[in-house]
């Protein structure tokens, strides 16, 4: 056989472009899925998932928690990154090393070497949960990308443009997929369509999403 050399090479990650500076790394987090989910459970023991209130007074359908040096929170006074969990007053749990290294590897693979996230927002979706179109714009350093990891039930990611009115593409995100957006796409509108019912071997009827950000 003449193909032994090629067979020995590691498989190149399947990279699916979304827009300039934005792409899906298919299955990138799959091989560490159980460890990632165990770490999510650990974080949520110290800082439980909660439904935040928007500045307009609505209860978000996504349940959220955070780890890292800062956490994204929303209340009647607005959105912000807070070094402490407002529910307990304690600092957010530290970002697990596994999270940080995954985010760095994914960013580097997507063309953003040296990504140093200081915050990880953890979103929990159940059937019917949605996240309306928004930009991630509460970070001070917009040169750093966003790295978003999908675990559990699949979702329809709404990938819009730089204007709210741009019609979003519908992109299916499955367990282990990682989306990275930065550069010219850093302020693209995005969201999640209402989660369909399902049963995932590792998460049951839930989808967990990790988004890594450099907030300062
Ligand atoms: C987010 O925009 O913060 C989350 C996106 C997702 O759940 O995939
Ligand atoms: Fe977002």
mmCIF file of C-alpha atoms and ligand atoms in Angstrom:
data_model
loop_
_atom_site.group_PDB
_atom_site.id
_atom_site.type_symbol
_atom_site.label_atom_id
_atom_site.label_comp_id
_atom_site.label_asym_id
_atom_site.label_seq_id
_atom_site.Cartn_x
_atom_site.Cartn_y
_atom_site.Cartn_z
ATOM 1 C CA UNK A 1 0.000 0.000 0.000
ATOM 2 C CA UNK A 2 1.273 3.458 -0.815
ATOM 3 C CA UNK A 3 -1.094 5.424 1.400
ATOM 4 C CA UNK A 4 0.324 4.488 4.813
ATOM 5 C CA UNK A 5 1.981 7.861 5.249
ATOM 6 C CA UNK A 6 -1.259 9.706 4.616
ATOM 7 C CA UNK A 7 -3.264 7.379 6.814
ATOM 8 C CA UNK A 8 -0.952 8.253 9.709
ATOM 9 C CA UNK A 9 -1.598 11.974 9.489
ATOM 10 C CA UNK A 10 -4.133 13.358 11.951
ATOM 11 C CA UNK A 11 -7.421 14.297 10.317
ATOM 12 C CA UNK A 12 -7.594 17.988 9.474
ATOM 13 C CA UNK A 13 -10.420 19.716 11.353
ATOM 14 C CA UNK A 14 -13.518 20.185 9.225
ATOM 15 C CA UNK A 15 -13.781 23.940 8.934
ATOM 16 C CA UNK A 16 -16.965 25.439 7.538
ATOM 17 C CA UNK A 17 -16.749 29.156 6.716
ATOM 18 C CA UNK A 18 -19.687 31.337 7.786
ATOM 19 C CA UNK A 19 -18.449 34.788 6.782
ATOM 20 C CA UNK A 20 -15.070 36.562 6.680
ATOM 21 C CA UNK A 21 -13.418 35.855 10.043
ATOM 22 C CA UNK A 22 -16.174 33.446 11.139
ATOM 23 C CA UNK A 23 -16.366 29.669 10.889
ATOM 24 C CA UNK A 24 -17.670 26.439 12.390
ATOM 25 C CA UNK A 25 -15.108 23.861 13.525
ATOM 26 C CA UNK A 26 -17.163 20.695 13.225
ATOM 27 C CA UNK A 27 -16.793 18.293 16.141
ATOM 28 C CA UNK A 28 -13.793 20.174 17.536
ATOM 29 C CA UNK A 29 -14.740 19.622 21.218
ATOM 30 C CA UNK A 30 -16.166 16.125 20.848
ATOM 31 C CA UNK A 31 -13.260 14.151 22.242
ATOM 32 C CA UNK A 32 -13.420 15.976 25.588
ATOM 33 C CA UNK A 33 -17.218 16.177 25.838
ATOM 34 C CA UNK A 34 -17.699 14.263 29.084
ATOM 35 C CA UNK A 35 -14.936 16.200 30.846
ATOM 36 C CA UNK A 36 -16.406 19.501 29.650
ATOM 37 C CA UNK A 37 -19.860 18.544 30.930
ATOM 38 C CA UNK A 38 -18.446 17.392 34.272
ATOM 39 C CA UNK A 39 -16.737 20.779 34.608
ATOM 40 C CA UNK A 40 -20.017 22.559 33.774
ATOM 41 C CA UNK A 41 -21.730 20.625 36.570
ATOM 42 C CA UNK A 42 -18.958 21.599 38.970
ATOM 43 C CA UNK A 43 -19.204 25.294 38.054
ATOM 44 C CA UNK A 44 -22.993 25.211 38.408
ATOM 45 C CA UNK A 45 -22.741 23.717 41.893
ATOM 46 C CA UNK A 46 -20.867 26.847 43.017
ATOM 47 C CA UNK A 47 -22.760 29.315 40.792
ATOM 48 C CA UNK A 48 -26.172 27.831 39.924
ATOM 49 C CA UNK A 49 -27.886 28.447 36.574
ATOM 50 C CA UNK A 50 -30.399 31.276 36.763
ATOM 51 C CA UNK A 51 -32.749 33.162 34.457
ATOM 52 C CA UNK A 52 -31.537 36.745 34.235
ATOM 53 C CA UNK A 53 -33.848 39.715 33.847
ATOM 54 C CA UNK A 54 -33.337 41.955 30.808
ATOM 55 C CA UNK A 55 -33.098 45.739 31.239
ATOM 56 C CA UNK A 56 -36.660 45.796 29.875
ATOM 57 C CA UNK A 57 -37.867 43.596 32.733
ATOM 58 C CA UNK A 58 -38.281 40.302 30.851
ATOM 59 C CA UNK A 59 -37.048 36.971 32.218
ATOM 60 C CA UNK A 60 -34.605 35.382 29.756
ATOM 61 C CA UNK A 61 -35.581 31.897 28.605
ATOM 62 C CA UNK A 62 -31.930 30.777 28.585
ATOM 63 C CA UNK A 63 -30.534 29.864 32.006
ATOM 64 C CA UNK A 64 -27.023 31.205 32.575
ATOM 65 C CA UNK A 65 -24.008 30.991 34.786
ATOM 66 C CA UNK A 66 -20.343 31.964 34.359
ATOM 67 C CA UNK A 67 -16.804 31.064 35.223
ATOM 68 C CA UNK A 68 -13.608 33.035 34.946
ATOM 69 C CA UNK A 69 -12.515 36.447 36.171
ATOM 70 C CA UNK A 70 -15.725 38.112 35.047
ATOM 71 C CA UNK A 71 -19.253 36.973 34.320
ATOM 72 C CA UNK A 72 -21.880 38.397 31.991
ATOM 73 C CA UNK A 73 -24.964 39.527 33.863
ATOM 74 C CA UNK A 74 -28.129 41.423 33.092
ATOM 75 C CA UNK A 75 -30.613 43.158 35.349
ATOM 76 C CA UNK A 76 -32.923 46.184 35.324
ATOM 77 C CA UNK A 77 -29.883 48.477 35.246
ATOM 78 C CA UNK A 78 -28.394 46.952 32.074
ATOM 79 C CA UNK A 79 -25.808 44.420 30.893
ATOM 80 C CA UNK A 80 -22.310 44.200 32.329
ATOM 81 C CA UNK A 81 -19.376 41.963 33.178
ATOM 82 C CA UNK A 82 -19.217 41.500 36.925
ATOM 83 C CA UNK A 83 -16.247 39.980 38.799
ATOM 84 C CA UNK A 84 -18.709 38.592 41.363
ATOM 85 C CA UNK A 85 -21.861 36.503 41.120
ATOM 86 C CA UNK A 86 -24.623 38.944 42.118
ATOM 87 C CA UNK A 87 -26.637 36.068 43.638
ATOM 88 C CA UNK A 88 -23.920 35.146 46.155
ATOM 89 C CA UNK A 89 -21.531 38.097 46.167
ATOM 90 C CA UNK A 90 -18.676 35.611 45.687
ATOM 91 C CA UNK A 91 -16.250 35.622 42.749
ATOM 92 C CA UNK A 92 -17.332 33.416 39.841
ATOM 93 C CA UNK A 93 -15.738 29.941 39.892
ATOM 94 C CA UNK A 94 -12.341 29.918 38.158
ATOM 95 C CA UNK A 95 -12.256 28.948 34.501
ATOM 96 C CA UNK A 96 -11.286 25.258 34.280
ATOM 97 C CA UNK A 97 -7.932 24.730 32.537
ATOM 98 C CA UNK A 98 -9.685 22.395 30.101
ATOM 99 C CA UNK A 99 -12.031 25.227 29.042
ATOM 100 C CA UNK A 100 -9.252 27.712 28.590
ATOM 101 C CA UNK A 101 -7.078 25.370 26.525
ATOM 102 C CA UNK A 102 -9.996 24.322 24.309
ATOM 103 C CA UNK A 103 -10.848 27.976 23.617
ATOM 104 C CA UNK A 104 -7.230 28.800 22.820
ATOM 105 C CA UNK A 105 -6.882 25.831 20.463
ATOM 106 C CA UNK A 106 -10.135 26.592 18.682
ATOM 107 C CA UNK A 107 -9.248 30.267 18.253
ATOM 108 C CA UNK A 108 -5.783 29.417 16.925
ATOM 109 C CA UNK A 109 -7.269 26.893 14.486
ATOM 110 C CA UNK A 110 -9.624 29.611 13.252
ATOM 111 C CA UNK A 111 -6.771 32.055 12.689
ATOM 112 C CA UNK A 112 -6.770 33.893 16.040
ATOM 113 C CA UNK A 113 -3.568 32.853 17.832
ATOM 114 C CA UNK A 114 -2.950 34.095 21.369
ATOM 115 C CA UNK A 115 -6.621 34.245 22.420
ATOM 116 C CA UNK A 116 -6.694 34.737 26.198
ATOM 117 C CA UNK A 117 -10.307 34.558 27.394
ATOM 118 C CA UNK A 118 -11.031 35.873 30.882
ATOM 119 C CA UNK A 119 -14.730 35.006 30.903
ATOM 120 C CA UNK A 120 -16.893 32.040 29.973
ATOM 121 C CA UNK A 121 -20.659 32.436 29.842
ATOM 122 C CA UNK A 122 -22.459 29.113 30.164
ATOM 123 C CA UNK A 123 -25.923 28.939 28.606
ATOM 124 C CA UNK A 124 -28.430 26.165 29.267
ATOM 125 C CA UNK A 125 -31.259 25.562 26.805
ATOM 126 C CA UNK A 126 -34.244 23.267 27.151
ATOM 127 C CA UNK A 127 -36.903 22.546 24.515
ATOM 128 C CA UNK A 128 -38.493 25.858 23.547
ATOM 129 C CA UNK A 129 -35.625 27.976 24.881
ATOM 130 C CA UNK A 130 -34.420 30.617 22.429
ATOM 131 C CA UNK A 131 -31.948 33.460 22.308
ATOM 132 C CA UNK A 132 -32.985 36.382 20.162
ATOM 133 C CA UNK A 133 -30.666 38.066 17.674
ATOM 134 C CA UNK A 134 -28.025 40.154 19.404
ATOM 135 C CA UNK A 135 -24.428 41.315 19.133
ATOM 136 C CA UNK A 136 -21.761 40.482 21.716
ATOM 137 C CA UNK A 137 -20.609 44.031 22.346
ATOM 138 C CA UNK A 138 -20.086 44.387 26.080
ATOM 139 C CA UNK A 139 -16.398 43.432 25.779
ATOM 140 C CA UNK A 140 -13.820 46.226 25.803
ATOM 141 C CA UNK A 141 -11.398 44.513 23.436
ATOM 142 C CA UNK A 142 -13.194 43.783 20.174
ATOM 143 C CA UNK A 143 -9.994 42.548 18.532
ATOM 144 C CA UNK A 144 -10.402 39.225 20.341
ATOM 145 C CA UNK A 145 -12.832 36.709 18.806
ATOM 146 C CA UNK A 146 -15.756 34.921 20.432
ATOM 147 C CA UNK A 147 -15.415 31.147 20.780
ATOM 148 C CA UNK A 148 -18.676 29.243 21.214
ATOM 149 C CA UNK A 149 -18.888 25.528 22.101
ATOM 150 C CA UNK A 150 -22.066 23.475 21.614
ATOM 151 C CA UNK A 151 -22.836 20.413 23.743
ATOM 152 C CA UNK A 152 -25.879 18.168 23.976
ATOM 153 C CA UNK A 153 -29.008 18.666 21.896
ATOM 154 C CA UNK A 154 -28.517 20.212 18.447
ATOM 155 C CA UNK A 155 -29.648 23.762 17.801
ATOM 156 C CA UNK A 156 -30.322 26.095 14.910
ATOM 157 C CA UNK A 157 -27.818 28.946 15.119
ATOM 158 C CA UNK A 158 -29.076 32.141 13.533
ATOM 159 C CA UNK A 159 -26.144 33.798 11.859
ATOM 160 C CA UNK A 160 -26.968 37.303 10.754
ATOM 161 C CA UNK A 161 -24.935 40.134 9.349
ATOM 162 C CA UNK A 162 -23.639 43.364 10.785
ATOM 163 C CA UNK A 163 -27.077 44.989 10.602
ATOM 164 C CA UNK A 164 -29.982 43.754 12.680
ATOM 165 C CA UNK A 165 -32.173 43.720 9.563
ATOM 166 C CA UNK A 166 -29.864 41.309 7.680
ATOM 167 C CA UNK A 167 -31.716 38.030 7.207
ATOM 168 C CA UNK A 168 -29.926 35.390 9.293
ATOM 169 C CA UNK A 169 -28.665 32.109 7.848
ATOM 170 C CA UNK A 170 -29.798 29.018 9.753
ATOM 171 C CA UNK A 171 -26.835 26.831 10.718
ATOM 172 C CA UNK A 172 -27.283 23.539 12.522
ATOM 173 C CA UNK A 173 -24.931 23.189 15.486
ATOM 174 C CA UNK A 174 -24.402 19.698 16.867
ATOM 175 C CA UNK A 175 -22.737 18.274 19.952
ATOM 176 C CA UNK A 176 -19.026 19.160 19.905
ATOM 177 C CA UNK A 177 -19.205 21.867 17.236
ATOM 178 C CA UNK A 178 -17.298 25.086 17.923
ATOM 179 C CA UNK A 179 -18.071 28.417 16.269
ATOM 180 C CA UNK A 180 -15.457 31.173 16.175
ATOM 181 C CA UNK A 181 -16.214 34.707 15.030
ATOM 182 C CA UNK A 182 -13.913 37.706 15.057
ATOM 183 C CA UNK A 183 -12.289 40.323 12.871
ATOM 184 C CA UNK A 184 -14.781 41.645 10.315
ATOM 185 C CA UNK A 185 -17.501 39.392 11.817
ATOM 186 C CA UNK A 186 -16.887 40.229 15.471
ATOM 187 C CA UNK A 187 -20.080 42.287 15.783
ATOM 188 C CA UNK A 188 -22.306 40.046 13.658
ATOM 189 C CA UNK A 189 -25.830 39.517 14.956
ATOM 190 C CA UNK A 190 -26.515 35.975 16.109
ATOM 191 C CA UNK A 191 -29.023 33.964 18.112
ATOM 192 C CA UNK A 192 -30.571 30.553 18.672
ATOM 193 C CA UNK A 193 -33.964 29.429 17.303
ATOM 194 C CA UNK A 194 -36.324 27.757 19.796
ATOM 195 C CA UNK A 195 -34.688 24.470 20.801
ATOM 196 C CA UNK A 196 -36.442 21.371 19.469
ATOM 197 C CA UNK A 197 -37.351 18.545 21.808
ATOM 198 C CA UNK A 198 -34.882 15.677 21.968
ATOM 199 C CA UNK A 199 -32.950 13.280 24.124
ATOM 200 C CA UNK A 200 -29.164 13.397 24.101
ATOM 201 C CA UNK A 201 -27.071 10.575 25.544
ATOM 202 C CA UNK A 202 -25.003 12.963 27.689
ATOM 203 C CA UNK A 203 -27.359 15.858 28.484
ATOM 204 C CA UNK A 204 -30.904 14.487 28.206
ATOM 205 C CA UNK A 205 -33.208 17.280 27.060
ATOM 206 C CA UNK A 206 -30.626 20.048 27.373
ATOM 207 C CA UNK A 207 -28.219 21.953 25.210
ATOM 208 C CA UNK A 208 -25.218 23.546 26.909
ATOM 209 C CA UNK A 209 -23.279 26.334 25.223
ATOM 210 C CA UNK A 210 -20.003 27.841 26.397
ATOM 211 C CA UNK A 211 -18.969 31.218 25.021
ATOM 212 C CA UNK A 212 -15.469 32.414 25.701
ATOM 213 C CA UNK A 213 -14.734 36.112 25.692
ATOM 214 C CA UNK A 214 -11.909 38.478 26.409
ATOM 215 C CA UNK A 215 -13.729 41.211 28.255
ATOM 216 C CA UNK A 216 -10.850 43.634 28.955
HETATM 217 C C1 LIG B 1 -24.593 33.382 22.789
HETATM 218 O O1 LIG B 1 -24.782 34.095 21.820
HETATM 219 O O2 LIG B 1 -24.194 33.830 23.882
HETATM 220 C C2 LIG B 1 -24.860 31.901 22.729
HETATM 221 C C3 LIG B 1 -24.953 31.307 21.381
HETATM 222 C C4 LIG B 1 -25.254 29.835 21.462
HETATM 223 O O3 LIG B 1 -25.916 29.382 22.413
HETATM 224 O O4 LIG B 1 -24.828 29.088 20.569
HETATM 225 FE FE1 LIG B 2 -23.933 36.063 21.855
#
